[in-house]
Amino acid sequence: VLRGDITAALRRALIEELAAVGYGRMSVEAVARRAGVAKTAVYRRWGSKPEMVLAIVAEVAERKLSLPDAGSLRADVQVVLRIMAQALEHPLAAQIIPDLLAEAGRDPKIAEALQVALRTAQDEVGGRLIRRAIARGELRADANPELAVDLVVGPVYWRLAVSRRPLPPDQVGALADAVVAALVAGAPA
Amino acid sequence: VLRGDITAALRRALIEELAAVGYGRMSVEAVARRAGVAKTAVYRRWGSKPEMVLAIVAEVAERKLSLPDAGSLRADVQVVLRIMAQALEHPLAAQIIPDLLAEAGRDPKIAEALQVALRTAQDEVGGRLIRRAIARGELRADANPELAVDLVVGPVYWRLAVSRRPLPPDQVGALADAVVAALVAGAPA
Amino acid sequence: VLRGDITAALRRALIEELAAVGYGRMSVEAVARRAGVAKTAVYRRWGSKPEMVLAIVAEVAERKLSLPDAGSLRADVQVVLRIMAQALEHPLAAQIIPDLLAEAGRDPKIAEALQVALRTAQDEVGGRLIRRAIARGELRADANPELAVDLVVGPVYWRLAVSRRPLPPDQVGALADAVVAALVAGAPA
Amino acid sequence: VLRGDITAALRRALIEELAAVGYGRMSVEAVARRAGVAKTAVYRRWGSKPEMVLAIVAEVAERKLSLPDAGSLRADVQVVLRIMAQALEHPLAAQIIPDLLAEAGRDPKIAEALQVALRTAQDEVGGRLIRRAIARGELRADANPELAVDLVVGPVYWRLAVSRRPLPPDQVGALADAVVAALVAGAPA
DNA sequence: ATGTAAGCGAGACGGTACGTCACGTCTTCAC
DNA sequence: GTGAAGACGTGACGTACCGTCTCGCTTACAT
């Protein structure tokens, strides 16, 4: 019977190590060391570094983020922006997410695991959010949901995760306004 | 006198290796091997792995991209989008850029080197492009150039480099329209 | 716990490599390669090339060679000659011993290690053997044991290890006779 | 036209380097450095390390040592011992000779070069010296010249070059006496 | 209660890469 | 054409980690 406290310590250590050195440099040995545990304890659970990362990342990523109807397109967009901002402002996530996204370009397994997580946002935003706006008459029926996702998610990701400048809370409104305008304009393909 | 053909082969090999395995896993030995050159030839030029990467990346990144006035805000935005799309659709760049941006979160040296390159885009877009639009009367004078950069650059980066879906050329126009609308709406801070 | 079979393989490989290329050219890598073992396995045991050579050579050299009383000076001398001939006719020893003796002129550590081995012969021959002969009345009491060692050991070493000509077994008797005569004559300093 | 002063400096440097580090470790680079000369200067003259060593060693070794008739076997032996002692007490020779003799076991070229030098001693001692003694009636006609060489040369070589103990001049007489006795006794094969 | 299985730590194993050094070869310049 | 300078490939250095594997120890469950 695998000891639960060790599993938990390893989970925690993996996240920290991943943030500290990145996927490429990360080693099972270092994770075990950080968790204060022998290497065998890791291999008994996951078998290899990618398996371990995938299992734990998937675990974290699959926490459903429900996106309740906020009443208007602008309010919905603001919710999405706030959720993303909150996630990307967590230091560990800010390190790990771009790292795994970069690695996804090489390792299809990782790409797939992340797609599962992304699909959530993808579907939520591009799917539900846009469909709701169409239903409300805020967007035209032929609005392109794909482009919509890029317009909503792109700016905030670029700001926080790529150019790593903070996003003052009082600018979220302005950003939302701009994004909504973009959505309205972007539709009529 | 260091032989130029060897330097060139190493430069090329570094780029390829960086794309193939990422910054974290990249090794000087592998680069030398790929270039068909002895390890000593590398250390005669750069002294260590990060130095080598920085020097070559900076070299590539500093290629000035001039942004001539295209006549209107929409045309200017379209030019920026096309330049970015062209860059990010190159397979090597699509692998290397997100990788280095992720690494920049850990290594200040890399961050700095990339900022030099980013600042170009930053200044070109957020600075010149927006100022021109203001001068033309297309944007209000109090438009926020910081937000503007995020709005222009974010969606196309997300699309091509993060979620890795292609951007059909015929959608660039729609995207530009949406971005312009966002800029116009996003201004009145 | 270091694996004994690997230690043994390394010991064997060191001896062979030493004979093949000599102390000066010998490399740890080549020894490990010859033993079919990783370089780390060597450094886990000895730490450096000279340490390794010293440890193994000392180990081999310290095998006590007991010299039982053969009954007469001539018989004793013959035993010594036979032992030396047997040792020096082994191809590995014939390569290694002169090599290390030459190196001993430069490296005091090696000199010391060899002295331990030589002292055995030295004491056995110059000490015990001569003293026995004096006790038997075969040599005068003021016989010089130092010279005696040279007279017994020198000719056979020169023959086999320096000028590398074989010593036919049927000539050992004649050589012993000559040496005994020399000992008898050499004493009266 | 190769400059003579450089050739001489290289010759001198080779000898010193050979004594200092031994044949195995000796490098052309170090010799050139010691001579204060570029590597090219060496390779223009000799082409490789073994060639260089062989040429210079042969040059030194071929200096004829004439062995005039000293009047008696004992006097002849004493002359040989004194010549050898003088040679082996020179610090450079004491390092180089055993080193090359050891290397001769591996490299036939070196062995051959040394045999030329050894043959001199061989012939002088085993040949001429013994034949003279037979002619004088000091040795029987069937004396074995091969054994004789070993008996004369072995002890002094062992003493000075192998066990590296000094040979006090006043012991040369005693050693000569012993050797003569050995020769006389060793003959009647 | 005891036996047995499995988790656990420790650590040796074969690898790979590190950054350095020294070397023999070869090319390029200055006299 | 000679010698100096130095870049080149090679190969070894001794170190540091890494993933794999084999060990005893000890813990917990099933008899």
PDB file of C-alpha atoms in Angstrom, chain A residues 18-26 49 84 95-96 98-106 115 118 122 144 146-147 149-151 153-159 161-167 171 174-175 177-179 181-183 185-187 189, chain B residues 18-26 49 84 95-96 98-106 115 118 122 144 146-147 149-151 153-159 161-167 171 174-175 177-179 181-183 185-187 189:
ATOM      1  CA  LEU A  18       8.723  22.191 -12.299  1.00  0.00           C
ATOM      2  CA  ALA A  19       8.398  25.868 -11.520  1.00  0.00           C
ATOM      3  CA  ALA A  20      11.990  26.134 -10.358  1.00  0.00           C
ATOM      4  CA  VAL A  21      13.869  24.497 -13.211  1.00  0.00           C
ATOM      5  CA  GLY A  22      11.346  23.847 -15.975  1.00  0.00           C
ATOM      6  CA  TYR A  23      10.250  20.622 -17.596  1.00  0.00           C
ATOM      7  CA  GLY A  24      13.413  20.144 -19.605  1.00  0.00           C
ATOM      8  CA  ARG A  25      15.790  20.315 -16.681  1.00  0.00           C
ATOM      9  CA  MET A  26      13.496  18.648 -14.212  1.00  0.00           C
ATOM     10  CA  LYS A  49       9.238  11.534 -15.596  1.00  0.00           C
ATOM     11  CA  MET A  84      -7.147  33.844 -16.171  1.00  0.00           C
ATOM     12  CA  GLN A  95       6.311  29.550 -14.477  1.00  0.00           C
ATOM     13  CA  ILE A  96       4.821  26.189 -15.216  1.00  0.00           C
ATOM     14  CA  PRO A  98       4.336  28.681 -20.422  1.00  0.00           C
ATOM     15  CA  ASP A  99       6.924  25.996 -19.858  1.00  0.00           C
ATOM     16  CA  LEU A 100       4.514  23.155 -20.516  1.00  0.00           C
ATOM     17  CA  LEU A 101       2.969  24.960 -23.444  1.00  0.00           C
ATOM     18  CA  ALA A 102       6.409  25.297 -24.977  1.00  0.00           C
ATOM     19  CA  GLU A 103       7.138  21.632 -24.318  1.00  0.00           C
ATOM     20  CA  ALA A 104       3.808  20.686 -25.843  1.00  0.00           C
ATOM     21  CA  GLY A 105       5.282  21.695 -29.181  1.00  0.00           C
ATOM     22  CA  ARG A 106       7.644  18.737 -28.853  1.00  0.00           C
ATOM     23  CA  GLN A 115      -5.542  20.334 -24.702  1.00  0.00           C
ATOM     24  CA  LEU A 118      -7.429  24.127 -22.765  1.00  0.00           C
ATOM     25  CA  GLN A 122     -11.847  26.768 -25.319  1.00  0.00           C
ATOM     26  CA  ASN A 144     -16.476  32.987 -35.486  1.00  0.00           C
ATOM     27  CA  GLU A 146     -12.370  30.364 -32.898  1.00  0.00           C
ATOM     28  CA  LEU A 147     -11.321  33.937 -33.438  1.00  0.00           C
ATOM     29  CA  VAL A 149     -11.255  32.716 -28.132  1.00  0.00           C
ATOM     30  CA  ASP A 150      -8.070  34.238 -29.433  1.00  0.00           C
ATOM     31  CA  LEU A 151      -9.394  37.741 -28.908  1.00  0.00           C
ATOM     32  CA  VAL A 153      -7.617  34.942 -24.119  1.00  0.00           C
ATOM     33  CA  GLY A 154      -4.682  36.244 -26.164  1.00  0.00           C
ATOM     34  CA  PRO A 155      -4.222  39.713 -24.706  1.00  0.00           C
ATOM     35  CA  VAL A 156      -4.326  38.693 -21.079  1.00  0.00           C
ATOM     36  CA  TYR A 157      -2.035  35.706 -21.659  1.00  0.00           C
ATOM     37  CA  TRP A 158       0.444  37.842 -23.524  1.00  0.00           C
ATOM     38  CA  ARG A 159       0.383  40.504 -20.856  1.00  0.00           C
ATOM     39  CA  ALA A 161       2.608  35.163 -19.079  1.00  0.00           C
ATOM     40  CA  VAL A 162       4.728  36.413 -21.945  1.00  0.00           C
ATOM     41  CA  SER A 163       5.707  39.994 -21.398  1.00  0.00           C
ATOM     42  CA  ARG A 164       5.159  39.490 -17.665  1.00  0.00           C
ATOM     43  CA  ARG A 165       3.832  42.907 -16.864  1.00  0.00           C
ATOM     44  CA  PRO A 166       1.174  43.117 -14.153  1.00  0.00           C
ATOM     45  CA  LEU A 167      -2.413  43.879 -15.070  1.00  0.00           C
ATOM     46  CA  GLN A 171      -7.689  48.046 -16.202  1.00  0.00           C
ATOM     47  CA  ALA A 174     -11.089  48.696 -20.085  1.00  0.00           C
ATOM     48  CA  LEU A 175      -9.645  45.482 -21.419  1.00  0.00           C
ATOM     49  CA  ASP A 177     -14.588  46.761 -23.159  1.00  0.00           C
ATOM     50  CA  ALA A 178     -11.949  46.507 -25.841  1.00  0.00           C
ATOM     51  CA  VAL A 179     -12.375  42.769 -26.149  1.00  0.00           C
ATOM     52  CA  ALA A 181     -15.707  45.644 -29.174  1.00  0.00           C
ATOM     53  CA  ALA A 182     -13.341  43.303 -30.934  1.00  0.00           C
ATOM     54  CA  LEU A 183     -15.799  40.455 -30.695  1.00  0.00           C
ATOM     55  CA  ALA A 185     -16.395  43.781 -34.936  1.00  0.00           C
ATOM     56  CA  GLY A 186     -14.672  40.497 -35.602  1.00  0.00           C
ATOM     57  CA  ALA A 187     -17.781  38.524 -36.296  1.00  0.00           C
ATOM     58  CA  ALA A 189     -16.640  37.492 -41.673  1.00  0.00           C
TER      59      ALA A 189
ATOM     60  CA  LEU B  18      17.219  24.508 -29.527  1.00  0.00           C
ATOM     61  CA  ALA B  19      14.103  23.804 -31.558  1.00  0.00           C
ATOM     62  CA  ALA B  20      14.538  20.058 -31.266  1.00  0.00           C
ATOM     63  CA  VAL B  21      15.084  19.610 -27.543  1.00  0.00           C
ATOM     64  CA  GLY B  22      14.494  22.981 -25.920  1.00  0.00           C
ATOM     65  CA  TYR B  23      16.752  25.191 -23.880  1.00  0.00           C
ATOM     66  CA  GLY B  24      16.657  23.016 -20.787  1.00  0.00           C
ATOM     67  CA  ARG B  25      17.805  19.826 -22.450  1.00  0.00           C
ATOM     68  CA  MET B  26      20.161  21.430 -24.922  1.00  0.00           C
ATOM     69  CA  LYS B  49      26.022  27.161 -22.950  1.00  0.00           C
ATOM     70  CA  MET B  84       4.145  38.109 -36.521  1.00  0.00           C
ATOM     71  CA  GLN B  95       9.463  26.016 -31.131  1.00  0.00           C
ATOM     72  CA  ILE B  96      12.189  28.315 -29.932  1.00  0.00           C
ATOM     73  CA  PRO B  98       7.855  30.023 -26.539  1.00  0.00           C
ATOM     74  CA  ASP B  99      10.679  27.987 -25.092  1.00  0.00           C
ATOM     75  CA  LEU B 100      12.885  30.991 -24.507  1.00  0.00           C
ATOM     76  CA  LEU B 101      10.004  33.075 -23.234  1.00  0.00           C
ATOM     77  CA  ALA B 102       9.285  30.386 -20.673  1.00  0.00           C
ATOM     78  CA  GLU B 103      12.939  30.207 -19.716  1.00  0.00           C
ATOM     79  CA  ALA B 104      13.030  33.992 -19.416  1.00  0.00           C
ATOM     80  CA  GLY B 105      10.862  33.587 -16.327  1.00  0.00           C
ATOM     81  CA  ARG B 106      13.823  31.897 -14.652  1.00  0.00           C
ATOM     82  CA  GLN B 115      13.296  42.234 -23.945  1.00  0.00           C
ATOM     83  CA  LEU B 118      10.397  42.564 -27.598  1.00  0.00           C
ATOM     84  CA  GLN B 122       6.710  46.974 -28.121  1.00  0.00           C
ATOM     85  CA  ASN B 144      -3.288  53.486 -23.557  1.00  0.00           C
ATOM     86  CA  GLU B 146       0.393  49.370 -23.181  1.00  0.00           C
ATOM     87  CA  LEU B 147      -3.025  47.846 -23.534  1.00  0.00           C
ATOM     88  CA  VAL B 149       0.207  46.223 -27.591  1.00  0.00           C
ATOM     89  CA  ASP B 150      -1.521  43.417 -25.744  1.00  0.00           C
ATOM     90  CA  LEU B 151      -4.582  43.729 -27.924  1.00  0.00           C
ATOM     91  CA  VAL B 153      -0.027  41.041 -30.327  1.00  0.00           C
ATOM     92  CA  GLY B 154      -1.836  38.795 -27.865  1.00  0.00           C
ATOM     93  CA  PRO B 155      -4.421  37.125 -30.108  1.00  0.00           C
ATOM     94  CA  VAL B 156      -2.061  36.198 -32.888  1.00  0.00           C
ATOM     95  CA  TYR B 157       0.585  34.927 -30.476  1.00  0.00           C
ATOM     96  CA  TRP B 158      -1.976  32.830 -28.628  1.00  0.00           C
ATOM     97  CA  ARG B 159      -3.360  31.424 -31.837  1.00  0.00           C
ATOM     98  CA  ALA B 161       2.368  29.887 -30.649  1.00  0.00           C
ATOM     99  CA  VAL B 162       0.201  28.657 -27.785  1.00  0.00           C
ATOM    100  CA  SER B 163      -2.797  26.829 -29.093  1.00  0.00           C
ATOM    101  CA  ARG B 164      -0.913  26.148 -32.318  1.00  0.00           C
ATOM    102  CA  ARG B 165      -3.793  26.400 -34.704  1.00  0.00           C
ATOM    103  CA  PRO B 166      -3.056  27.855 -38.137  1.00  0.00           C
ATOM    104  CA  LEU B 167      -4.305  31.306 -39.043  1.00  0.00           C
ATOM    105  CA  GLN B 171      -8.876  35.646 -41.622  1.00  0.00           C
ATOM    106  CA  ALA B 174     -11.201  39.973 -39.887  1.00  0.00           C
ATOM    107  CA  LEU B 175      -8.713  39.774 -37.070  1.00  0.00           C
ATOM    108  CA  ASP B 177     -10.854  44.637 -37.991  1.00  0.00           C
ATOM    109  CA  ALA B 178     -11.539  43.204 -34.570  1.00  0.00           C
ATOM    110  CA  VAL B 179      -8.257  44.496 -33.201  1.00  0.00           C
ATOM    111  CA  ALA B 181     -12.297  47.978 -32.946  1.00  0.00           C
ATOM    112  CA  ALA B 182     -10.720  46.887 -29.695  1.00  0.00           C
ATOM    113  CA  LEU B 183      -8.161  49.672 -29.917  1.00  0.00           C
ATOM    114  CA  ALA B 185     -12.919  50.962 -27.698  1.00  0.00           C
ATOM    115  CA  GLY B 186     -10.062  50.308 -25.340  1.00  0.00           C
ATOM    116  CA  ALA B 187      -8.708  53.784 -25.436  1.00  0.00           C
ATOM    117  CA  ALA B 189      -9.130  54.730 -20.019  1.00  0.00           C
TER     118      ALA B 189
END
